Amino acid sequence: MSKIYEIDPDADTLVVVRPLADAFAPWPAHDHNGASPTSASPAVPTADVRIKVSSKHLSLASPRFRDILAQKAAASASSQTSSPTRNGYKTPPASPGKTTPNNINSNSLWRKEVAPPSPPHSNYGGSSYSQTEEADGRIHIVLEGLDADAVTTVLNIVHGRGGKDRVPKTVSLEALARIAVVVDKLKLQDAVEIYADRWVDAVGHPSASNSRRELTLWIYIAYVFQRDAIFREATKIAATQLTGPLPTLANLPLRAKIAHDIDAQRQEAVSKALDVVEGAVDTLLANSEDNNADALLLGTLLRTLHKHKAVWPRPAAPYAGVSIAGIASAAHDVQTKTWQTAFRLGDSTRYNNTNNTLKLTPQLDSLKASVAGLTLKSELGYNLY
């Protein structure tokens, strides 16, 4: 049975939220970036949620809702041109010479500029919706592809119902991502800005310890709520840690250009790291015949890099399975293990001289730190995504 949630007791509109067809943003089980233990999402609800709301509040807050309601008005006007009344309100007579191209009275209570009636179902910004006028006298707007709890929270904010029982003071990263999808698809950034700033600050910041899925949620949240510093940090971590492009996650409409640009930075960093590694190998090959420490370092380096798919044959773009963080970490491990072995053999001085000459790990660390991440706006202030 559908759950009914009343936001406006005098509601003229009923928003019906269909249950998600798929789990929210599940991480692929066999993705090239590796599955995460935290990739599972909560169970999908099985019933509609019906929310009583005001069309005036929806129109003022959301251009998406405004267009949906305008299309409904156009469809109703088109079907009732011979009727003197509309939902109990008398339509003013048309003024001569002041009709729209669709023959809709320009002095009507409805919008002057209206689009032609749309099909009963259409896709709007990635979310399916439809609108019908039911026996209860309300306009019904059906939303799909959105989380019902997130929709309810956002519509409470839109209607000024900000009590703690209606709008939480803090939310989890998961809940914030679900809210971000609603805000993004219905263009409600201005309406929820104050709450969004509070929620984002309370959740914290992205870090390298986040799972791949959590990092993806952070990128999307920062994009939707225009938090440039967080967006830059999250995309920087992704470009250094990921071993392939971000996958498409169900019910999370991350822009394809964002995923593409992150992977472009990843590939550029990996290519430069491989150049550094090959330079170190060439140097060690030239010295290994006369230097046991160099031979030891060369052997250990080649075995470790081969294990991480980072040497012969040199991986080709798009470097699937390889990350700059993985290469840098492997080099750190190689030099630590080799130094310990050289110390036991009494050859640590010669090893240290080679290590200082190569500067392998400092070069890779510097390269990893140089990955910039993405920014939301250009230098001239234009939105890039």
CSV table of C-alpha atoms in Angstrom, one decimal, residues 37 41 47 51 58 72 96 112-113 138 153 157 195 201-202 280 286 288 297 321-322 332 342 352 364 372:
chain,number,residue,atom,x,y,z
A,37,PRO,CA,33.0,-4.0,0.7
A,41,SER,CA,23.3,-0.2,-1.0
A,47,ALA,CA,5.6,0.8,-2.7
A,51,ILE,CA,3.3,13.5,-1.0
A,58,LEU,CA,6.9,23.8,-6.6
A,72,LYS,CA,-0.3,20.1,-17.7
A,96,PRO,CA,-9.2,40.1,-29.7
A,112,LYS,CA,0.9,32.9,-21.3
A,113,GLU,CA,3.6,31.0,-23.1
A,138,ARG,CA,-5.4,17.4,-7.6
A,153,THR,CA,13.2,15.9,2.7
A,157,ILE,CA,12.5,22.4,2.5
A,195,TYR,CA,20.8,23.0,4.3
A,201,ASP,CA,30.4,20.4,6.1
A,202,ALA,CA,29.1,17.9,8.7
A,280,ALA,CA,65.5,4.1,-13.6
A,286,ALA,CA,74.0,0.2,-17.3
A,288,SER,CA,74.4,-3.6,-12.7
A,297,LEU,CA,67.8,-3.2,-6.9
A,321,GLY,CA,44.6,-1.8,-14.1
A,322,VAL,CA,47.4,0.7,-13.5
A,332,HIS,CA,58.6,2.6,-2.2
A,342,ALA,CA,71.8,-4.6,1.1
A,352,ASN,CA,72.3,4.4,-0.9
A,364,LEU,CA,57.1,9.5,-8.4
A,372,ALA,CA,45.6,18.7,-10.1
